[in-house]
Short mmCIF file of C-alpha atoms in Angstrom, two decimals:
data_model
loop_
_atom_site.label_atom_id
_atom_site.label_comp_id
_atom_site.label_asym_id
_atom_site.label_seq_id
_atom_site.Cartn_x
_atom_site.Cartn_y
_atom_site.Cartn_z
CA MET K 1 123.13 73.19 142.66
CA LEU K 2 124.03 76.64 141.40
CA SER K 3 123.34 79.61 143.63
CA GLU K 4 123.59 83.39 143.40
CA GLY K 5 127.10 84.68 142.95
CA GLU K 6 128.48 81.55 141.29
CA LYS K 7 130.01 81.57 137.82
CA SER K 8 127.79 81.06 134.78
CA PRO K 9 126.73 77.43 134.26
CA THR K 10 127.72 75.37 131.25
CA ALA K 11 125.24 74.46 128.52
CA ASP K 12 124.97 70.94 129.97
CA GLN K 13 124.21 72.32 133.43
CA VAL K 14 121.53 74.63 132.02
CA GLN K 15 119.94 71.71 130.19
CA PHE K 16 119.92 69.65 133.38
CA ILE K 17 118.37 72.55 135.33
CA ARG K 18 115.68 73.05 132.68
CA GLN K 19 114.75 69.36 132.61
CA ALA K 20 114.65 69.06 136.39
CA SER K 21 112.61 72.27 136.60
CA ASP K 22 110.12 70.92 134.07
CA ASN K 23 109.85 67.79 136.24
CA GLY K 24 108.93 69.88 139.27
CA ASN K 25 112.24 70.08 141.13
CA VAL K 26 111.84 73.09 143.42
CA ARG K 27 115.53 73.97 143.69
CA CYS K 28 115.96 73.80 139.93
CA LYS K 29 112.92 76.01 139.38
CA THR K 30 114.55 78.58 141.64
CA ALA K 31 117.90 78.15 139.88
CA LEU K 32 116.28 78.57 136.45
CA GLY K 33 114.51 81.68 137.72
CA GLY K 34 117.89 83.03 138.74
CA LEU K 35 119.28 82.41 135.27
CA TYR K 36 116.36 84.26 133.66
CA GLU K 37 116.70 87.12 136.13
CA SER K 38 120.43 87.56 135.57
CA GLY K 39 120.67 86.45 131.94
CA ARG K 40 123.48 84.00 132.68
CA GLY K 41 124.37 80.67 131.12
CA GLY K 42 123.17 81.66 127.67
CA VAL K 43 119.64 82.13 129.03
CA PRO K 44 118.10 85.39 127.78
CA GLN K 45 117.21 87.81 130.55
CA ASP K 46 113.46 87.65 131.15
CA PHE K 47 112.15 89.10 134.40
CA ALA K 48 108.60 87.87 133.76
CA LYS K 49 109.76 84.25 133.46
CA ALA K 50 111.98 84.65 136.51
CA ARG K 51 109.07 86.01 138.53
CA SER K 52 106.78 83.20 137.35
CA LEU K 53 109.27 80.54 138.42
CA TYR K 54 109.83 82.15 141.83
CA GLU K 55 106.06 82.40 142.36
CA SER K 56 105.65 78.72 141.49
CA VAL K 57 107.88 77.64 144.40
CA ALA K 58 107.21 80.39 146.95
CA ALA K 59 104.49 78.49 148.81
CA VAL K 60 106.85 75.59 149.60
CA ASP K 61 110.25 77.30 149.63
CA GLY K 62 110.91 80.66 151.27
CA VAL K 63 113.68 81.34 148.75
CA GLY K 64 110.96 82.00 146.17
CA TYR K 65 109.49 84.82 148.24
CA GLU K 66 113.00 86.04 149.04
CA ARG K 67 113.86 86.35 145.34
CA LEU K 68 110.52 88.06 144.62
CA ALA K 69 111.19 90.48 147.47
CA ARG K 70 114.61 91.35 146.13
CA MET K 71 113.18 91.92 142.65
CA ALA K 72 110.64 94.33 144.16
CA GLU K 73 113.29 96.08 146.26
CA GLU K 74 115.76 96.47 143.38
CA GLY K 75 113.15 97.18 140.69
CA HIS K 76 113.95 94.20 138.49
CA GLY K 77 111.32 94.17 135.75
CA GLN K 78 109.06 96.46 137.75
CA VAL K 79 108.94 99.78 139.54
CA ARG K 80 110.89 99.61 142.80
CA ASN K 81 108.45 98.85 145.60
CA ASP K 82 109.75 98.74 149.18
CA VAL K 83 106.28 98.09 150.59
CA GLU K 84 105.97 94.92 148.51
CA ALA K 85 109.57 93.95 149.27
CA ARG K 86 108.98 94.22 153.01
CA ARG K 87 105.80 92.13 152.75
CA LEU K 88 107.52 89.44 150.70
CA TYR K 89 110.56 89.19 152.97
CA GLN K 90 108.18 88.64 155.87
CA LEU K 91 106.44 85.90 153.89
CA ALA K 92 109.80 84.32 153.09
CA LEU K 93 110.49 83.97 156.80
CA THR K 94 107.22 82.15 157.48
CA ASN K 95 108.68 78.94 155.99
CA SER K 96 112.42 79.50 155.99
CA ASP K 97 115.19 80.66 158.31
CA SER K 98 117.13 82.60 155.70
CA ASP K 99 119.69 85.04 157.04
CA LYS K 100 119.46 86.91 153.71
CA SER K 101 115.76 87.61 154.31
CA LYS K 102 116.41 88.58 157.93
CA LEU K 103 119.14 91.03 156.94
CA ALA K 104 117.10 92.57 154.15
CA LEU K 105 114.00 92.93 156.31
CA ALA K 106 116.02 94.33 159.21
CA ARG K 107 117.51 96.97 156.94
CA LEU K 108 114.08 98.03 155.66
CA MET K 109 112.77 98.24 159.23
CA GLU K 110 115.82 100.14 160.43
CA GLU K 111 115.54 102.70 157.64
CA GLY K 112 111.74 102.93 157.75
CA ARG K 113 111.41 101.88 154.12
CA GLY K 114 108.25 100.12 152.96
CA GLY K 115 106.57 100.77 156.30
CA PRO K 116 107.12 102.43 159.68
CA GLN K 117 110.57 102.45 161.25
CA ASP K 118 110.80 99.54 163.70
CA LEU K 119 114.14 99.58 165.50
CA PHE K 120 113.25 96.76 167.87
CA GLY K 121 112.05 94.55 165.01
CA ALA K 122 115.28 95.29 163.15
CA MET K 123 117.33 94.46 166.25
CA MET K 124 115.64 91.07 166.54
CA TYR K 125 116.37 90.13 162.95
CA TYR K 126 119.95 91.40 163.13
CA VAL K 127 120.74 89.44 166.28
CA GLU K 128 119.21 86.27 164.79
CA ALA K 129 121.23 86.65 161.59
CA SER K 130 124.57 87.52 163.17
CA GLN K 131 127.18 84.77 162.89
CA HIS K 132 130.23 86.53 164.28
CA ALA K 133 131.42 89.92 165.50
CA GLY K 134 132.00 92.32 162.65
CA ASP K 135 129.62 90.79 160.13
CA VAL K 136 126.85 92.76 158.38
CA ALA K 137 124.21 91.85 160.97
CA TRP K 138 126.53 92.76 163.86
CA LYS K 139 127.22 96.17 162.28
CA GLY K 140 123.50 96.78 161.85
CA LEU K 141 122.94 95.92 165.49
CA GLN K 142 125.65 98.35 166.57
CA ARG K 143 124.03 101.16 164.55
CA ILE K 144 120.74 100.64 166.36
CA ARG K 145 122.31 100.20 169.80
CA ALA K 146 124.11 103.53 169.27
CA GLN K 147 120.70 105.20 168.98
CA ARG K 148 119.82 103.89 172.45
CA PRO K 149 116.23 102.86 171.65
CA VAL K 150 113.91 102.65 174.64
CA LEU K 151 112.75 99.05 175.04
CA THR K 152 110.09 97.55 177.28
CA PRO K 153 111.08 94.79 179.74
CA GLU K 154 109.32 92.30 177.47
CA GLN K 155 111.35 93.46 174.47
CA VAL K 156 114.59 93.20 176.46
CA GLN K 157 113.66 89.65 177.44
CA ARG K 158 112.83 88.69 173.83
CA TYR K 159 116.08 90.20 172.60
CA ASN K 160 118.13 88.39 175.23
CA GLU K 161 116.47 85.07 174.39
CA ALA K 162 117.40 85.55 170.73
CA TRP K 163 120.89 86.73 171.71
CA GLY K 164 121.39 83.71 173.97
CA ASP K 165 120.34 81.30 171.21
CA THR K 166 122.64 82.95 168.67
CA SER K 167 125.54 83.03 171.13
CA ARG K 168 125.13 79.38 172.14
CA LYS K 169 125.26 78.31 168.49
CA SER K 170 128.31 80.50 167.94
CA LEU K 171 130.02 79.09 171.04
CA ASN K 172 129.31 75.53 169.91
CA ARG K 173 130.90 76.19 166.50
CA THR K 174 133.91 77.85 168.13
CA ALA K 175 134.41 75.03 170.64
CA LEU K 176 134.33 72.43 167.87
CA ASP K 177 136.79 74.43 165.73
CA ILE K 178 139.17 74.79 168.68
CA GLU K 179 138.98 71.08 169.51
CA ILE K 180 139.83 70.13 165.92
CA ALA K 181 142.68 72.64 165.67
CA LEU K 182 144.32 71.84 169.04
CA ASN K 183 144.00 68.08 168.68
CA LYS K 184 146.21 68.38 165.60
CA GLN K 185 148.88 70.06 167.71
CA ILE K 186 148.63 68.36 171.10
CA LYS K 187 149.66 64.75 171.66
CA ARG K 188 146.95 62.27 172.55
CA GLY K 189 147.06 61.22 176.18
CA SER K 190 148.43 64.59 177.30
CA ALA K 191 145.22 65.27 179.22
CA SER K 192 143.18 63.05 181.51
CA LYS K 193 139.81 64.79 181.12
CA PRO K 194 138.12 67.62 179.18
CA VAL K 195 138.88 71.27 179.87
CA THR K 196 135.78 73.03 181.21
CA LEU K 197 135.50 76.78 180.71
CA GLN K 198 132.97 79.40 181.68
CA VAL K 199 132.39 82.04 179.02
CA GLN K 200 130.92 85.26 180.42
CA GLY K 201 129.19 87.97 178.41
CA LEU K 202 129.49 91.42 179.94
CA SER K 203 127.16 94.35 179.40
CA GLY K 204 128.32 96.77 176.71
CA SER K 205 130.99 94.44 175.29
CA ASN K 206 131.22 91.52 172.89
CA VAL K 207 134.59 90.49 174.39
CA PRO K 208 134.00 87.54 176.74
CA LYS K 209 135.63 86.82 180.05
CA ILE K 210 137.06 83.27 180.00
CA LEU K 211 137.33 81.38 183.30
CA LEU K 212 138.85 77.92 183.80
CA ILE K 213 136.30 75.86 185.75
CA GLU K 214 137.91 72.41 185.61
CA SER K 215 141.42 71.47 184.54
CA SER K 216 142.29 68.77 182.04
CA GLY K 217 145.06 67.64 184.39
CA ASN K 218 147.66 69.32 182.19
CA ALA K 219 148.36 73.02 182.70
CA GLU K 220 149.76 73.44 179.18
CA VAL K 221 146.61 71.98 177.62
CA ASP K 222 144.47 74.21 179.83
CA GLN K 223 146.41 77.29 178.77
CA ALA K 224 146.21 76.38 175.08
CA VAL K 225 142.41 76.08 175.30
CA VAL K 226 141.99 79.30 177.30
CA THR K 227 144.25 81.18 174.87
CA ALA K 228 142.38 79.87 171.83
CA PHE K 229 139.01 80.76 173.32
CA GLY K 230 140.37 84.20 174.20
CA GLN K 231 140.13 85.08 170.49
CA TYR K 232 136.36 84.50 170.52
CA ARG K 233 133.94 87.41 170.25
CA PHE K 234 130.21 87.26 170.81
CA PRO K 235 128.20 87.90 167.60
CA ALA K 236 126.26 90.56 169.55
CA GLU K 237 126.00 91.98 173.06
CA PRO K 238 123.48 91.08 175.76
CA LEU K 239 121.04 93.58 177.25
CA LEU K 240 121.47 92.79 180.91
CA GLN K 241 118.74 93.58 183.44
CA ALA K 242 119.33 96.03 186.28
CA GLY K 243 121.52 94.35 188.88
CA GLN K 244 122.81 91.73 186.45
CA ASP K 245 126.47 92.19 185.50
CA SER K 246 127.10 89.17 183.27
CA TRP K 247 125.72 86.24 181.30
CA SER K 248 127.58 82.94 181.31
CA SER K 249 127.72 79.56 179.63
CA GLU K 250 130.02 76.59 180.22
CA ARG K 251 131.78 74.54 177.54
CA SER K 252 133.84 71.36 177.90
CA LEU K 253 136.50 70.77 175.26
CA LYS K 254 138.09 67.38 174.64
CA VAL K 255 141.70 68.19 173.85
CA GLY K 256 144.67 65.83 174.25
CA LEU K 257 142.58 62.88 175.42
CA LYS K 258 143.33 59.28 174.45
#
């Protein structure tokens, strides 16, 4: 299925999208709306038809509200309206987990557009949307952290819960990538058991401390895993409570096993 940013579809693809849209296919309705909005694929630009198609799917697919929000924010076929954009992005997130909506809503909250400035709300959406250090969400989070907003203990706890969830997902992806990469380089049977590491998050830094908890039985395999994980960076930083100096999580990697 075509998505934003892809090259213009062929005439046959447009015909398929139209037919599927007419038959009620939600994704094709959204795709056809995108063609009308952008005027691609030989489809004449028509903001009214684009809006109508997005509205027809919004109740069942958050992408519909997301597209409507962007149209309001960018003034496509209407006067730019940040208030409406902010409302629609929030609606989009009631039935989707779109990082695009989170980023857009976080930016509006951070800048105080379409409603009151809400730095904590923006922080929450940025940390949920961040995939790796240095991405757009991470940079937004750093801008807010630099302002040193005063947070309640409850807000710190909520932030850390979101941070922990994001970091665990990121660690899982990294561990899998490292396993795949190293198992192409290291001979099977080189290790007798998985390598177990502890990954610590330290306050004020997204650079983890990597500790070897249990050896694979092969020092070279252990070192290869520790070195590979040493390139990892948390997608955000924890807000540690007074007296707490680190956050940690363990990962076992199956490298060089039979």
